[in-house]
Amino acid sequence: MSAVRTPGPQGQDGARVAPAPLPDAPLVVACLRPADLRAEVDPLTGAVARDLRAAALSAAEAAALEHALRLAEAWSGRVLAVTAGGPAADETLRQASALGAEVLRVPWPPAVHGTGSPQAYVEELAGDERALARAIAGALRAAGEPAVVVCGDRSADRGTGALPALLAHELGAAQALGLVGLAVAEGGLVAERRLDGGRRERLRVPRPAVCSLEGAGVRLRRASLPAALAAAGAAVPVADAIPEPPGQVRRAAPLRIGPARPYRPRPRVVPPPEGDPRARLLALTGALVAHDPPTIVGPAGAAEAADALLAFLRRHGYLDQPGPPAAPPGPPADEPSVPATDSALIPGHRRLGCSG
């Protein structure tokens, strides 16, 4: 088996001897997009101030690179880290090279060959990502047919998450988007996706495939000091610009909107119930719990039914108990009391006396 010299902790010059990848070793591609994670926004004009020297990988991009390294280790393959941009992205690619990955930069935007001008950056964000997906797909075909392409679920500056799906369309590969985990099982890929309500969905992904991952549960490994020093001054290969064929206009497929359907989660395995079935049945029905016996009220009028309902609510503490009835008001002090006669019991009636 032939050997190549790659950066590593062994050797006097900071290099170690590692076995070269087999000719038929699968190629795992990590699409990266470094961006300024601390961009400043002018509150008056809304202008975004970016420092290309501070460009770094977001959590999702770092998780994609770590998954690519793990897949390559499991398959004894090689990793290719690809980014589209100007020379400012070379520093990020050098960090990926220190981890043992091959690197490639696609000059983008093609009109200015990655000069990084602010106007070109704004036009790229506002434009369609299909041209970018075609450029990356062309560069990948020149490097070799990839078995798996991993990307972040969304970049830190654009945030649309449309590039993985468009790249899968250009490569003619399967796609599994919005994943939280990706592992090798029985020679294939098993992906895990987050669903609503705390659920998880496990997928078997065929090869070739394009997978986008969230920055959850995975942390990018650190490169050794000799490897980082060896990759610091290395030159980054740049792919040839792939011009758009003249006169070729690609139209998007028509969007089909179907009827709205209720959400039905996929079936999942749940643990069986534990304990005595009779105890569970009694707990569910409350058969042994003290409760009021059923009472039949009726036939009764509206007033009797309301009194029975109020009495039930007071008995169970939903309403306050009624206090003692208030005493009727007495006669005024300047008016003599009169005997209780029938006429005195009539509301609003006053007994009249006569003088002798």
Coordinates of C-alpha atoms in Angstrom, one line a residue:
M1 CA 0.0 0.0 0.0
S2 CA 1.4 3.4 -0.9
A3 CA 1.8 6.1 1.7
V4 CA 1.3 9.9 1.6
R5 CA 2.6 12.5 4.0
T6 CA -0.2 14.4 5.8
P7 CA -0.1 16.8 8.7
G8 CA 0.0 15.0 12.0
P9 CA 1.6 14.8 15.5
Q10 CA 4.3 12.3 14.6
G11 CA 7.6 12.8 12.9
Q12 CA 10.3 15.4 13.3
D13 CA 8.8 17.9 10.8
G14 CA 5.3 17.5 12.2
A15 CA 4.2 15.0 9.6
R16 CA 3.0 11.4 9.9
V17 CA 2.8 8.6 7.4
A18 CA -0.8 7.5 6.8
P19 CA -2.2 4.9 4.4
A20 CA -3.4 6.4 1.1
P21 CA -7.1 6.1 0.3
L22 CA -8.1 3.2 -1.9
P23 CA -8.9 4.1 -5.5
D24 CA -12.5 3.1 -4.9
A25 CA -12.7 4.7 -1.5
P26 CA -16.0 6.7 -1.2
L27 CA -15.7 10.5 -1.3
V28 CA -17.5 12.4 1.4
V29 CA -18.0 16.1 0.7
A30 CA -18.6 18.8 3.3
C31 CA -20.0 22.0 1.8
L32 CA -19.0 24.9 4.1
R33 CA -19.9 28.6 4.0
P34 CA -17.8 30.7 6.4
A35 CA -19.5 33.9 7.5
D36 CA -18.9 36.7 10.0
L37 CA -20.8 35.5 13.1
R38 CA -20.6 39.0 14.7
A39 CA -21.7 41.3 11.9
E40 CA -22.7 44.8 13.0
V41 CA -25.9 46.5 11.7
D42 CA -26.2 50.2 11.6
P43 CA -29.5 51.1 13.4
L44 CA -30.1 54.2 11.3
T45 CA -29.3 53.0 7.8
G46 CA -29.6 49.2 8.2
A47 CA -26.2 48.7 6.5
V48 CA -24.5 45.5 7.5
A49 CA -20.7 45.8 8.3
R50 CA -18.9 42.5 7.8
D51 CA -15.3 41.6 8.6
L52 CA -14.2 38.9 6.2
R53 CA -11.1 38.3 8.3
A54 CA -13.4 37.2 11.2
A55 CA -15.2 34.6 9.0
A56 CA -15.8 31.3 10.8
L57 CA -18.0 28.3 10.7
S58 CA -21.4 28.3 12.3
A59 CA -22.6 25.5 14.6
A60 CA -24.4 23.8 11.7
E61 CA -21.4 24.0 9.4
A62 CA -19.1 22.7 12.1
A63 CA -21.4 19.8 12.7
A64 CA -21.5 19.0 9.0
L65 CA -17.7 18.8 8.8
E66 CA -17.5 16.6 11.9
H67 CA -20.1 14.2 10.5
A68 CA -18.1 14.1 7.2
L69 CA -15.0 13.2 9.1
R70 CA -16.8 10.4 11.0
L71 CA -18.3 9.0 7.8
A72 CA -14.9 8.9 6.1
E73 CA -13.4 7.1 9.0
A74 CA -16.1 4.5 9.0
W75 CA -15.8 3.9 5.3
S76 CA -12.0 4.4 5.0
G77 CA -12.7 7.1 2.5
R78 CA -11.6 10.7 2.0
V79 CA -13.1 14.0 2.9
L80 CA -13.3 17.0 0.6
A81 CA -14.2 20.4 2.2
V82 CA -15.7 22.7 -0.4
T83 CA -16.7 26.4 -0.1
A84 CA -17.8 29.0 -2.6
G85 CA -16.3 32.4 -2.1
G86 CA -13.3 34.6 -2.4
P87 CA -9.8 34.3 -0.9
A88 CA -11.1 35.3 2.5
A89 CA -12.5 31.7 2.8
D90 CA -9.1 30.1 2.5
E91 CA -8.4 30.4 6.2
T92 CA -11.5 28.3 7.0
L93 CA -10.4 25.7 4.5
R94 CA -7.0 25.6 6.0
Q95 CA -8.6 24.7 9.3
A96 CA -10.4 21.9 7.6
S97 CA -7.2 20.8 6.0
A98 CA -5.6 20.6 9.5
L99 CA -8.3 18.0 10.4
G100 CA -7.2 15.8 7.5
A101 CA -9.6 16.9 4.8
E102 CA -8.9 17.8 1.2
V103 CA -10.0 21.3 0.4
L104 CA -11.3 23.1 -2.7
R105 CA -12.6 26.6 -3.2
V106 CA -15.1 27.5 -5.9
P107 CA -14.6 31.2 -7.0
W108 CA -17.9 32.9 -6.3
P109 CA -19.5 35.2 -7.5
P110 CA -18.2 34.3 -10.9
A111 CA -18.5 37.8 -12.3
V112 CA -15.9 39.2 -9.9
H113 CA -14.1 35.9 -9.3
G114 CA -14.6 36.2 -5.5
T115 CA -13.3 39.7 -4.9
G116 CA -15.7 40.0 -2.0
S117 CA -17.1 43.4 -3.0
P118 CA -20.1 44.5 -0.9
Q119 CA -22.3 44.9 -4.0
A120 CA -21.5 41.4 -5.3
Y121 CA -22.3 40.1 -1.8
V122 CA -25.7 41.7 -1.7
E123 CA -26.6 40.6 -5.2
E124 CA -25.6 37.0 -4.3
L125 CA -27.9 37.0 -1.2
A126 CA -30.8 38.4 -3.1
G127 CA -30.3 36.2 -6.2
D128 CA -31.2 32.6 -6.9
E129 CA -29.1 29.8 -5.4
R130 CA -29.6 27.5 -8.4
A131 CA -26.5 29.0 -10.1
L132 CA -24.4 28.4 -7.0
A133 CA -25.6 24.8 -6.8
R134 CA -24.7 24.2 -10.4
A135 CA -21.2 25.7 -9.9
I136 CA -20.6 23.5 -6.8
A137 CA -21.9 20.4 -8.6
G138 CA -19.6 21.0 -11.5
A139 CA -16.6 21.3 -9.3
L140 CA -17.6 18.1 -7.4
R141 CA -17.9 16.1 -10.6
A142 CA -14.4 17.3 -11.6
A143 CA -13.0 16.0 -8.2
G144 CA -15.0 12.7 -8.3
E145 CA -18.5 11.4 -7.8
P146 CA -19.4 12.0 -4.1
A147 CA -21.0 9.3 -2.1
V148 CA -22.4 11.7 0.5
V149 CA -22.6 15.5 0.6
V150 CA -23.2 17.0 4.0
C151 CA -24.1 20.7 4.5
G152 CA -25.4 22.9 7.3
D153 CA -29.2 23.2 7.5
R154 CA -28.7 27.0 6.9
S155 CA -25.9 29.4 6.7
A156 CA -25.3 32.2 9.1
D157 CA -25.6 35.0 6.6
R158 CA -28.2 33.7 4.1
G159 CA -30.3 31.5 6.3
T160 CA -32.6 30.1 3.5
G161 CA -31.5 26.4 3.7
A162 CA -32.3 26.0 0.0
L163 CA -28.8 25.1 -1.3
P164 CA -28.8 21.4 -0.1
A165 CA -32.1 20.6 -2.0
L166 CA -30.9 22.4 -5.1
L167 CA -27.5 20.6 -4.9
A168 CA -29.2 17.3 -4.6
H169 CA -31.2 18.1 -7.7
E170 CA -28.1 19.0 -9.7
L171 CA -26.3 15.8 -8.6
G172 CA -29.3 13.5 -9.0
A173 CA -28.9 12.3 -5.5
A174 CA -31.3 11.6 -2.6
Q175 CA -31.8 14.3 0.0
A176 CA -32.4 14.2 3.7
L177 CA -32.7 17.7 5.1
G178 CA -33.0 19.1 8.6
L179 CA -31.2 16.2 10.4
V180 CA -29.9 16.1 13.9
G181 CA -27.8 12.9 13.5
L182 CA -26.1 10.8 10.8
A183 CA -24.4 7.5 11.3
V184 CA -23.3 4.4 9.4
A185 CA -25.3 1.2 10.0
E186 CA -24.9 -2.0 8.0
G187 CA -23.0 -0.2 5.2
G188 CA -25.6 2.4 4.7
L189 CA -26.7 5.6 6.3
V190 CA -29.2 6.1 9.1
A191 CA -30.3 9.6 9.7
E192 CA -32.4 11.1 12.6
R193 CA -34.7 14.0 12.1
R194 CA -36.4 16.2 14.6
L195 CA -40.3 16.3 14.6
D196 CA -42.8 18.3 16.4
G197 CA -43.9 17.4 19.9
G198 CA -40.5 16.0 20.9
R199 CA -40.6 13.1 18.4
R200 CA -37.8 11.7 16.3
E201 CA -37.8 10.2 12.8
R202 CA -35.2 7.7 11.7
L203 CA -34.5 7.4 8.0
R204 CA -32.4 5.0 5.9
V205 CA -30.6 7.2 3.3
P206 CA -29.4 5.6 0.1
R207 CA -26.2 6.6 -1.6
P208 CA -25.5 9.1 -3.2
A209 CA -27.2 11.5 -1.0
V210 CA -27.2 15.2 0.2
C211 CA -27.8 15.6 3.9
S212 CA -28.2 18.9 5.8
L213 CA -27.6 18.8 9.6
E214 CA -28.4 21.0 12.5
G215 CA -25.8 22.2 14.9
A216 CA -27.0 19.9 17.7
G217 CA -25.2 17.3 19.7
V218 CA -22.0 17.3 17.8
R219 CA -18.9 19.4 18.4
L220 CA -16.1 19.7 15.8
R221 CA -12.8 18.1 16.8
R222 CA -9.7 20.1 17.4
A223 CA -6.6 19.8 15.2
S224 CA -3.2 19.0 16.7
L225 CA -0.7 21.9 16.9
P226 CA 1.7 20.4 14.3
A227 CA -1.2 19.9 11.9
A228 CA -2.5 23.4 12.4
L229 CA 1.0 24.9 11.8
A230 CA 1.6 22.8 8.7
A231 CA -1.8 23.8 7.2
A232 CA -1.4 27.5 8.1
G233 CA 0.7 28.4 5.1
A234 CA -0.6 25.8 2.6
A235 CA -2.0 26.9 -0.7
V236 CA -5.7 26.3 -1.2
P237 CA -6.7 24.7 -4.6
V238 CA -9.2 26.8 -6.6
A239 CA -11.6 25.2 -9.0
D240 CA -12.0 26.6 -12.5
A241 CA -14.9 28.9 -13.0
I242 CA -17.8 27.1 -14.6
P243 CA -19.6 29.6 -16.9
E244 CA -23.3 29.3 -17.6
P245 CA -24.0 27.9 -21.1
P246 CA -25.1 30.7 -23.4
G247 CA -28.8 30.8 -24.3
Q248 CA -29.7 28.2 -21.6
V249 CA -32.5 29.3 -19.3
R250 CA -33.6 26.9 -16.6
R251 CA -37.1 27.4 -15.4
A252 CA -38.3 26.3 -12.1
A253 CA -40.8 23.4 -11.9
P254 CA -44.4 24.6 -11.3
L255 CA -45.3 24.6 -7.6
R256 CA -48.2 22.3 -6.8
I257 CA -50.3 23.1 -3.7
G258 CA -52.6 20.3 -2.5
P259 CA -55.4 20.3 -0.1
A260 CA -54.7 20.9 3.6
R261 CA -54.5 17.7 5.6
P262 CA -54.4 17.2 9.4
Y263 CA -51.1 16.3 10.9
R264 CA -50.8 12.6 11.6
P265 CA -47.5 11.6 13.3
R266 CA -45.8 8.5 12.1
P267 CA -46.2 5.4 14.2
R268 CA -43.6 4.9 16.8
V269 CA -42.7 2.2 19.4
V270 CA -43.7 3.0 22.9
P271 CA -42.9 1.0 26.1
P272 CA -45.6 -1.3 27.3
P273 CA -47.5 -0.5 30.5
E274 CA -46.1 -1.9 33.8
G275 CA -47.8 -3.1 36.9
D276 CA -51.0 -5.0 37.7
P277 CA -53.7 -4.5 35.1
R278 CA -56.4 -4.4 37.8
A279 CA -54.6 -1.7 39.7
R280 CA -54.3 0.4 36.5
L281 CA -58.0 -0.1 35.7
L282 CA -59.0 1.0 39.2
A283 CA -56.7 4.1 38.9
L284 CA -58.2 5.0 35.6
T285 CA -61.8 4.6 36.6
G286 CA -61.6 5.8 40.2
A287 CA -63.8 3.0 41.4
L288 CA -62.3 2.9 44.9
V289 CA -62.2 6.7 45.3
A290 CA -64.8 8.2 47.7
H291 CA -67.4 10.2 45.7
D292 CA -70.9 11.3 46.1
P293 CA -73.6 8.8 45.1
P294 CA -75.5 9.7 42.0
T295 CA -78.6 11.8 42.7
I296 CA -81.6 12.2 40.5
V297 CA -83.1 15.7 40.6
G298 CA -86.3 16.0 38.9
P299 CA -88.7 16.5 37.5
A300 CA -88.1 20.1 38.8
G301 CA -88.5 23.6 37.6
A302 CA -85.8 26.0 36.7
A303 CA -85.6 27.5 40.3
E304 CA -85.3 24.0 42.0
A305 CA -82.7 22.9 39.5
A306 CA -80.7 26.1 40.0
D307 CA -80.9 25.6 43.8
A308 CA -79.7 22.0 43.5
L309 CA -76.7 23.1 41.3
L310 CA -75.7 25.9 43.7
A311 CA -75.9 23.5 46.7
F312 CA -73.7 21.0 44.9
L313 CA -71.1 23.8 44.1
R314 CA -71.2 25.0 47.7
R315 CA -70.8 21.5 49.1
H316 CA -67.6 20.9 47.0
G317 CA -66.1 24.3 47.8
Y318 CA -66.6 26.0 44.5
L319 CA -68.8 28.7 46.1
D320 CA -68.8 30.3 49.5
Q321 CA -71.3 29.2 52.1
P322 CA -74.2 31.7 52.5
G323 CA -74.2 33.8 55.7
P324 CA -77.1 34.3 58.1
P325 CA -80.0 36.2 56.6
A326 CA -79.9 39.9 57.3
A327 CA -82.6 41.4 59.7
P328 CA -85.2 43.5 58.0
P329 CA -84.8 47.2 58.6
G330 CA -86.9 48.7 61.5
P331 CA -89.1 51.8 61.3
P332 CA -87.7 55.2 61.4
A333 CA -86.9 56.8 64.8
D334 CA -89.4 59.7 64.4
E335 CA -92.3 57.4 63.4
P336 CA -94.1 55.4 66.0
S337 CA -94.3 51.7 65.6
V338 CA -97.7 50.3 64.6
P339 CA -99.1 46.9 65.4
A340 CA -98.6 44.2 62.8
T341 CA -101.8 44.1 60.9
D342 CA -102.7 42.9 57.5
S343 CA -102.4 46.3 56.1
A344 CA -99.0 46.8 57.7
L345 CA -97.6 43.7 56.0
I346 CA -98.4 45.0 52.5
P347 CA -95.2 46.5 51.0
G348 CA -95.3 50.2 50.6
H349 CA -98.4 50.6 52.8
R350 CA -98.5 53.0 55.7
R351 CA -101.3 53.0 58.3
L352 CA -102.9 56.3 58.7
G353 CA -104.2 57.5 62.2
C354 CA -107.0 60.0 63.0
S355 CA -107.0 62.7 65.6
G356 CA -109.8 63.0 68.2

